[in-house]
Amino acid sequence: MPAGTSRGVGRPPARAKARPGGSRRRRNAVTAWLFAAPFVLIFGVFMLGPLVSSFLMSFTDFTSRDIDNPLAVGFVGLDQYAALFKNPQFLHSVLNTAYFVLAGIPLTTVLALALAVALNNGITRFRTAFRVGFYTPVVTSIVAVAVVWRFILQPDGLLNIILSWVGIAGPDWLNSTTWSMPALIMLAVWRNLGTLMIIFLAGLQTVPADILEAAEVDGASAWQRFMKITLPMLRPTLLLGTVLLSVGFLQFFEEPFVMTKGGPLDSTLSVSYFTFNQFGFGKYGLASAASYVLFVAIALLSLIQFRALRSKD
Amino acid sequence: MTIPETAPTFPRAQAERTTAGGTTAGGTQVPTSPPVPARRRRTGRRLSTRRALIYVALLVAVTATLLPFAWMLLGAFKTQGELLRRPITWWPEQPTLENFVAWFTELQIGTFFLNSVVVAVFTVLGNLLFCSMVGYALAKIDFPGKRFLFLLVMVMLMVPGVVTFVPLFVLVSKLGMVSTYPALILPFLAAPMGVFLMRQFIAGIPDSLIEAARIDGAGELRTFLRIVMPLCGPPLATLGILTFLGSWNNFLWPLVVAQSEEMYTLPVALSLYSTGQNATDYGLLLAGSVLVITPIILLFVALQKYFIQGVAATGIK
């Protein structure tokens, strides 16, 4: 590094040169916004704009027929949300989504943690192969794997054949209002296990080995070491992983779309699917309102995440 | 979704690449190398029965995980008659390629494949360029509106796709872009996650390096192209792979906006065939699934280290 550069080191350059009437700062502003321009343009038009429009649209009776004349739509205000929360199908979709998240998240978390701990403890050979194996479902298109799962979940399909080996008569998974959701949860757990396992594996590496060694020397059993040291130190990672996964699970759409079409009898209709259906019926206002309910749920979860992580520092 | 603490910073990212076999432990101050010898010593000494049990359990779990793929592959080579026959057969009795052939001759999979490739390639290139440009501005230039822009990007990270797609569809149809490449590509060129990733990485590049270039008379564009970009290999690889994966598997928006058959992407084509009149032709559908996931699996196996680092670093699948 040339000696002449040391002047700028460790000091914010812009502030150091702010004396000549802020011209440096103005030039900076132009350059910076030029750098940001392509992103800001696309971001504004295709993300921020629609986000705001969606909010506004949720207070109107906008339908597919109003596309050519958006100014003629009627303002219905909060009545839209009142109607939404009186819509039995929507309420059903909220319950279904909650069921999916509340059953799917703990199941995925426990399994992923078990796999991560197993991989982290004593597994030195084939570690990469195991990681690749567990992560493969994550990279594949849900639409493509749903096809084979539909085949596996047939009444006389592979899963029920395997269950019959241990004496269990499996149900007609996808045509039963009781078993359709467990079937989709099974699919979701299978598909998301890898992501969570990788996050937990990264977290496990941050648990200092010397503390674990010291505990072992003091006579703590493996289970005690896990419960008293590893688990508490892993808390931020566990929280991050589960919140990230919940945000994904709340948007539950593709599984029911390809597997069950939301049925039977709306038993797998999710909030996203409800939104998609209302959009299909041309009820853009109602669809927007439903999507905003989902957004608020996701935003709340994310806020909890940021809170919890900040309090860690 | 991402959080600041998990993103790789410049010096650490460099160090991690040299740590053999270490998973990217984003956000940790503890180096990954010291625990390894300690653990190896401990497990090598005893507990070999326990270790064997762990291996068996993992082997069972990984077999169960991969079983659907095996079933998909085996089924794709079976005839429709064999797939419907009971009791079930494991290996194809008369392996046939007719399911695959049908995709190429009757169902125009070449078109869908091309569409998926075009959309993915342009989405990746756009993201790499635009996200690193804005990431550089956010990380290394002091300008009014910077904090606000960054906040906006962070907020946008948690907006689910289902919230924006209704007005987005109205916009795209007003612009007359339904069933066009721009409609499939443009909305995905500004990924907040990409901006976040690039900003975090570029912020870790020493200021002295950038100051040196500026003092030597390089403009911002030159500094960006000649100094910053060449150092950004790792995060660009991560971003490129994650974006490609997202684009290849993207479903909701292409389903809504690709309304003519010649604009279908692979997942859209597969889903419409699998729920239409072909819904019971399992051989055809399984072969289609194999064709859709093969490219991404090959890419994943070849670049698995980067995929997994990407997830560990950003928490995004």
Coordinates of N, CA and C in Angstrom, one line a residue, chain B residues 171-299:
Chain B
L171 N -50.5 -4.1 -13.5 CA -49.5 -3.3 -14.2 C -49.0 -3.9 -15.5
V172 N -48.7 -5.2 -15.4 CA -48.1 -5.9 -16.5 C -49.1 -6.0 -17.7
S173 N -50.4 -6.2 -17.3 CA -51.4 -6.2 -18.4 C -51.6 -4.8 -19.0
K174 N -51.6 -3.8 -18.1 CA -51.7 -2.4 -18.7 C -50.6 -2.1 -19.7
L175 N -49.4 -2.7 -19.3 CA -48.2 -2.4 -20.2 C -48.2 -3.3 -21.4
G176 N -49.2 -4.2 -21.5 CA -49.3 -5.2 -22.6 C -48.2 -6.2 -22.6
M177 N -47.7 -6.5 -21.4 CA -46.6 -7.5 -21.3 C -47.0 -8.9 -20.9
V178 N -48.2 -9.2 -20.8 CA -48.6 -10.5 -20.4 C -48.1 -11.5 -21.4
S179 N -47.5 -12.6 -20.9 CA -46.9 -13.7 -21.7 C -45.7 -13.1 -22.6
T180 N -44.9 -12.4 -21.9 CA -43.6 -12.0 -22.6 C -42.5 -12.2 -21.6
Y181 N -41.3 -12.3 -22.2 CA -40.1 -12.5 -21.3 C -39.9 -11.3 -20.3
P182 N -40.1 -10.1 -20.7 CA -39.9 -9.0 -19.7 C -40.8 -9.2 -18.5
A183 N -42.0 -9.7 -18.7 CA -42.9 -9.8 -17.6 C -42.4 -10.9 -16.7
L184 N -41.7 -11.9 -17.2 CA -41.2 -13.0 -16.4 C -39.9 -12.6 -15.7
I185 N -39.2 -11.7 -16.3 CA -37.8 -11.4 -15.8 C -37.8 -10.1 -14.9
L186 N -38.4 -9.0 -15.4 CA -38.2 -7.7 -14.7 C -38.6 -7.7 -13.2
P187 N -39.7 -8.3 -12.8 CA -40.0 -8.2 -11.4 C -39.0 -8.9 -10.5
F188 N -38.1 -9.7 -11.0 CA -37.1 -10.4 -10.2 C -35.7 -9.8 -10.3
L189 N -35.6 -8.7 -11.0 CA -34.2 -8.2 -11.2 C -33.8 -7.4 -10.0
A190 N -34.7 -7.0 -9.1 CA -34.4 -6.2 -8.0 C -34.6 -7.0 -6.7
A191 N -33.8 -8.0 -6.4 CA -34.0 -8.8 -5.2 C -33.4 -8.1 -4.0
P192 N -34.1 -7.8 -3.0 CA -33.6 -7.2 -1.8 C -32.5 -8.0 -1.2
M193 N -32.7 -9.3 -1.2 CA -31.7 -10.2 -0.6 C -30.3 -10.0 -1.2
G194 N -30.3 -9.9 -2.6 CA -29.1 -9.7 -3.3 C -28.4 -8.4 -2.9
V195 N -29.2 -7.3 -2.7 CA -28.6 -6.0 -2.3 C -28.0 -6.2 -0.9
F196 N -28.7 -6.9 -0.1 CA -28.2 -7.0 1.3 C -26.9 -7.8 1.3
L197 N -26.9 -8.9 0.6 CA -25.7 -9.8 0.5 C -24.5 -9.0 0.0
M198 N -24.7 -8.3 -1.1 CA -23.6 -7.5 -1.7 C -23.1 -6.4 -0.8
R199 N -24.1 -5.7 -0.2 CA -23.7 -4.6 0.7 C -22.9 -5.1 1.9
Q200 N -23.3 -6.2 2.5 CA -22.6 -6.7 3.6 C -21.2 -7.1 3.2
F201 N -21.0 -7.7 2.1 CA -19.7 -8.2 1.7 C -18.8 -7.0 1.3
I202 N -19.3 -6.1 0.5 CA -18.5 -4.9 0.1 C -18.1 -4.1 1.3
A203 N -19.0 -4.0 2.3 CA -18.7 -3.2 3.5 C -17.5 -3.8 4.2
G204 N -17.2 -5.1 4.0 CA -16.1 -5.7 4.6 C -14.7 -5.5 3.9
I205 N -14.8 -4.9 2.6 CA -13.6 -4.6 1.9 C -12.9 -3.4 2.6
P206 N -11.7 -3.5 2.9 CA -11.0 -2.4 3.6 C -11.2 -1.0 2.9
D207 N -11.6 0.0 3.6 CA -11.7 1.4 3.1 C -10.4 1.8 2.4
S208 N -9.3 1.4 3.0 CA -8.0 1.9 2.5 C -7.8 1.5 1.1
L209 N -8.3 0.4 0.7 CA -8.1 -0.1 -0.7 C -8.9 0.8 -1.6
I210 N -10.1 1.2 -1.2 CA -10.9 2.0 -2.1 C -10.4 3.4 -2.1
E211 N -9.9 3.9 -0.9 CA -9.3 5.3 -0.9 C -8.1 5.4 -1.7
A212 N -7.3 4.3 -1.7 CA -6.1 4.3 -2.5 C -6.4 4.5 -4.0
A213 N -7.4 3.8 -4.5 CA -7.8 3.9 -5.9 C -8.3 5.3 -6.2
R214 N -9.1 5.8 -5.2 CA -9.7 7.2 -5.5 C -8.5 8.2 -5.5
I215 N -7.6 8.1 -4.6 CA -6.5 9.1 -4.6 C -5.6 8.9 -5.8
D216 N -5.5 7.7 -6.3 CA -4.7 7.5 -7.5 C -5.5 8.0 -8.8
G217 N -6.7 8.6 -8.5 CA -7.4 9.3 -9.6 C -8.5 8.4 -10.3
A218 N -8.7 7.3 -9.7 CA -9.8 6.5 -10.3 C -11.2 7.0 -10.0
G219 N -12.1 7.1 -10.9 CA -13.4 7.5 -10.6 C -14.2 6.4 -9.9
E220 N -15.4 6.7 -9.5 CA -16.1 5.7 -8.7 C -16.4 4.4 -9.6
L221 N -16.7 4.7 -10.9 CA -17.0 3.6 -11.8 C -15.8 2.7 -12.0
R222 N -14.7 3.3 -12.1 CA -13.4 2.6 -12.3 C -13.1 1.8 -11.0
T223 N -13.2 2.5 -9.9 CA -13.0 1.8 -8.6 C -13.9 0.6 -8.4
F224 N -15.1 0.8 -8.8 CA -16.1 -0.3 -8.7 C -15.7 -1.5 -9.6
L225 N -15.4 -1.2 -10.9 CA -15.2 -2.2 -11.8 C -13.8 -2.9 -11.6
R226 N -12.8 -2.1 -11.3 CA -11.4 -2.6 -11.2 C -11.0 -3.1 -9.8
I227 N -11.5 -2.5 -8.8 CA -11.1 -2.9 -7.4 C -12.1 -3.8 -6.7
V228 N -13.4 -3.3 -6.7 CA -14.4 -4.0 -5.9 C -14.9 -5.3 -6.6
M229 N -15.3 -5.2 -7.8 CA -15.9 -6.3 -8.5 C -14.9 -7.6 -8.5
P230 N -13.6 -7.4 -8.8 CA -12.8 -8.6 -8.8 C -12.7 -9.2 -7.4
L231 N -13.0 -8.5 -6.4 CA -12.9 -9.1 -5.0 C -14.2 -9.8 -4.6
C232 N -15.2 -9.6 -5.4 CA -16.6 -10.0 -5.1 C -16.9 -11.4 -5.6
G233 N -15.9 -12.2 -6.0 CA -16.2 -13.5 -6.5 C -17.1 -14.4 -5.6
P234 N -16.7 -14.6 -4.3 CA -17.5 -15.5 -3.5 C -19.0 -15.0 -3.3
P235 N -19.3 -13.7 -3.0 CA -20.7 -13.4 -2.8 C -21.4 -13.4 -4.2
L236 N -20.7 -13.1 -5.3 CA -21.4 -13.2 -6.6 C -21.8 -14.6 -6.9
A237 N -20.9 -15.5 -6.6 CA -21.2 -16.9 -6.8 C -22.4 -17.4 -6.0
T238 N -22.4 -17.0 -4.7 CA -23.6 -17.3 -3.9 C -24.8 -16.7 -4.4
L239 N -24.8 -15.4 -4.7 CA -26.0 -14.7 -5.2 C -26.4 -15.3 -6.5
G240 N -25.5 -15.6 -7.4 CA -25.8 -16.2 -8.7 C -26.5 -17.5 -8.6
I241 N -26.0 -18.4 -7.7 CA -26.6 -19.7 -7.5 C -28.0 -19.6 -6.9
L242 N -28.1 -18.8 -5.8 CA -29.4 -18.7 -5.2 C -30.4 -18.1 -6.1
T243 N -30.0 -17.1 -6.9 CA -30.9 -16.5 -7.9 C -31.4 -17.5 -9.0
F244 N -30.4 -18.3 -9.5 CA -30.7 -19.3 -10.5 C -31.7 -20.3 -9.9
L245 N -31.4 -20.7 -8.7 CA -32.3 -21.7 -8.1 C -33.7 -21.1 -7.9
G246 N -33.8 -19.9 -7.4 CA -35.1 -19.3 -7.2 C -35.8 -19.1 -8.5
S247 N -35.1 -18.7 -9.6 CA -35.8 -18.5 -10.9 C -36.2 -19.9 -11.5
W248 N -35.4 -20.8 -11.4 CA -35.7 -22.1 -12.0 C -36.9 -22.8 -11.4
N249 N -37.0 -22.6 -10.0 CA -38.1 -23.2 -9.3 C -39.3 -22.3 -9.1
N250 N -39.2 -21.0 -9.6 CA -40.3 -20.1 -9.3 C -41.6 -20.6 -10.0
F251 N -42.7 -20.3 -9.3 CA -43.9 -20.9 -9.7 C -45.1 -20.0 -9.8
L252 N -45.4 -19.3 -8.7 CA -46.6 -18.5 -8.7 C -46.7 -17.4 -9.8
W253 N -45.7 -16.6 -9.9 CA -45.7 -15.5 -10.9 C -45.7 -16.0 -12.3
P254 N -44.9 -17.0 -12.7 CA -45.0 -17.5 -14.1 C -46.3 -18.1 -14.4
L255 N -46.9 -18.8 -13.3 CA -48.2 -19.4 -13.5 C -49.3 -18.3 -13.9
V256 N -49.1 -17.1 -13.2 CA -50.1 -16.1 -13.5 C -49.8 -15.4 -14.8
V257 N -48.6 -15.2 -15.1 CA -48.3 -14.2 -16.2 C -48.0 -15.0 -17.5
A258 N -47.6 -16.2 -17.5 CA -47.4 -17.0 -18.7 C -48.7 -17.6 -19.2
Q259 N -49.4 -16.9 -19.9 CA -50.8 -17.4 -20.2 C -50.9 -18.1 -21.6
S260 N -49.8 -18.1 -22.4 CA -49.9 -18.9 -23.6 C -48.8 -20.0 -23.5
E261 N -49.1 -21.1 -24.1 CA -48.3 -22.3 -24.0 C -46.9 -22.1 -24.3
E262 N -46.6 -21.2 -25.3 CA -45.2 -21.0 -25.8 C -44.4 -20.2 -24.8
M263 N -45.1 -19.7 -23.7 CA -44.3 -18.9 -22.7 C -44.2 -19.7 -21.4
Y264 N -44.7 -20.9 -21.3 CA -44.6 -21.6 -20.1 C -43.2 -21.9 -19.7
T265 N -42.9 -21.8 -18.4 CA -41.6 -22.3 -17.9 C -41.8 -23.7 -17.5
L266 N -40.7 -24.4 -17.2 CA -40.9 -25.9 -16.9 C -41.8 -26.2 -15.8
P267 N -41.7 -25.5 -14.6 CA -42.7 -25.9 -13.5 C -44.1 -25.6 -13.9
V268 N -44.3 -24.5 -14.6 CA -45.7 -24.2 -15.0 C -46.3 -25.2 -15.9
A269 N -45.5 -25.6 -16.9 CA -45.9 -26.6 -17.9 C -46.2 -27.9 -17.1
L270 N -45.3 -28.3 -16.2 CA -45.5 -29.6 -15.5 C -46.8 -29.5 -14.6
S271 N -47.0 -28.4 -14.0 CA -48.1 -28.3 -13.1 C -49.4 -28.4 -13.9
L272 N -49.4 -27.7 -15.0 CA -50.7 -27.6 -15.8 C -51.0 -29.0 -16.4
Y273 N -49.9 -29.7 -16.8 CA -50.1 -31.0 -17.4 C -50.5 -32.0 -16.3
S274 N -50.0 -31.8 -15.1 CA -50.2 -32.7 -14.0 C -51.6 -32.5 -13.4
T275 N -52.3 -31.4 -13.7 CA -53.6 -31.2 -13.1 C -54.6 -31.2 -14.2
G276 N -54.2 -31.3 -15.5 CA -55.1 -31.3 -16.6 C -55.6 -32.7 -17.0
Q277 N -55.8 -32.9 -18.3 CA -56.3 -34.2 -18.7 C -55.3 -35.3 -18.6
N278 N -54.0 -34.9 -18.4 CA -52.9 -35.9 -18.2 C -52.7 -36.3 -16.8
A279 N -53.6 -35.9 -15.9 CA -53.4 -36.0 -14.5 C -53.1 -37.5 -14.1
T280 N -53.6 -38.4 -14.8 CA -53.4 -39.8 -14.4 C -52.3 -40.5 -15.1
D281 N -51.7 -39.8 -16.1 CA -50.6 -40.4 -16.8 C -49.3 -40.3 -16.0
Y282 N -49.1 -41.1 -15.0 CA -48.0 -41.0 -14.1 C -46.7 -41.1 -14.7
G283 N -46.6 -42.0 -15.7 CA -45.3 -42.2 -16.4 C -44.8 -40.9 -17.0
L284 N -45.8 -40.3 -17.7 CA -45.4 -39.0 -18.3 C -45.0 -37.9 -17.3
L285 N -45.8 -37.9 -16.2 CA -45.5 -36.9 -15.2 C -44.2 -37.1 -14.5
L286 N -43.9 -38.4 -14.2 CA -42.7 -38.7 -13.5 C -41.5 -38.4 -14.4
A287 N -41.6 -38.7 -15.7 CA -40.6 -38.3 -16.6 C -40.4 -36.8 -16.7
G288 N -41.5 -36.1 -16.7 CA -41.4 -34.6 -16.7 C -40.7 -34.1 -15.5
S289 N -41.0 -34.7 -14.3 CA -40.4 -34.3 -13.1 C -38.9 -34.5 -13.2
V290 N -38.5 -35.7 -13.7 CA -37.1 -36.0 -13.8 C -36.4 -34.9 -14.7
L291 N -37.1 -34.6 -15.8 CA -36.5 -33.6 -16.7 C -36.4 -32.2 -16.1
V292 N -37.4 -31.8 -15.2 CA -37.3 -30.5 -14.6 C -36.2 -30.4 -13.5
I293 N -36.0 -31.5 -12.8 CA -35.1 -31.4 -11.7 C -33.7 -31.8 -12.0
T294 N -33.5 -32.5 -13.1 CA -32.1 -33.0 -13.5 C -31.1 -31.8 -13.6
P295 N -31.4 -30.8 -14.3 CA -30.4 -29.7 -14.5 C -30.0 -29.1 -13.1
I296 N -31.0 -28.9 -12.3 CA -30.7 -28.2 -11.0 C -30.0 -29.1 -10.1
I297 N -30.3 -30.4 -10.1 CA -29.5 -31.4 -9.3 C -28.1 -31.5 -9.7
L298 N -27.9 -31.5 -11.1 CA -26.5 -31.6 -11.6 C -25.7 -30.4 -11.1
L299 N -26.4 -29.2 -11.2 CA -25.7 -28.0 -10.8 C -25.4 -28.0 -9.3

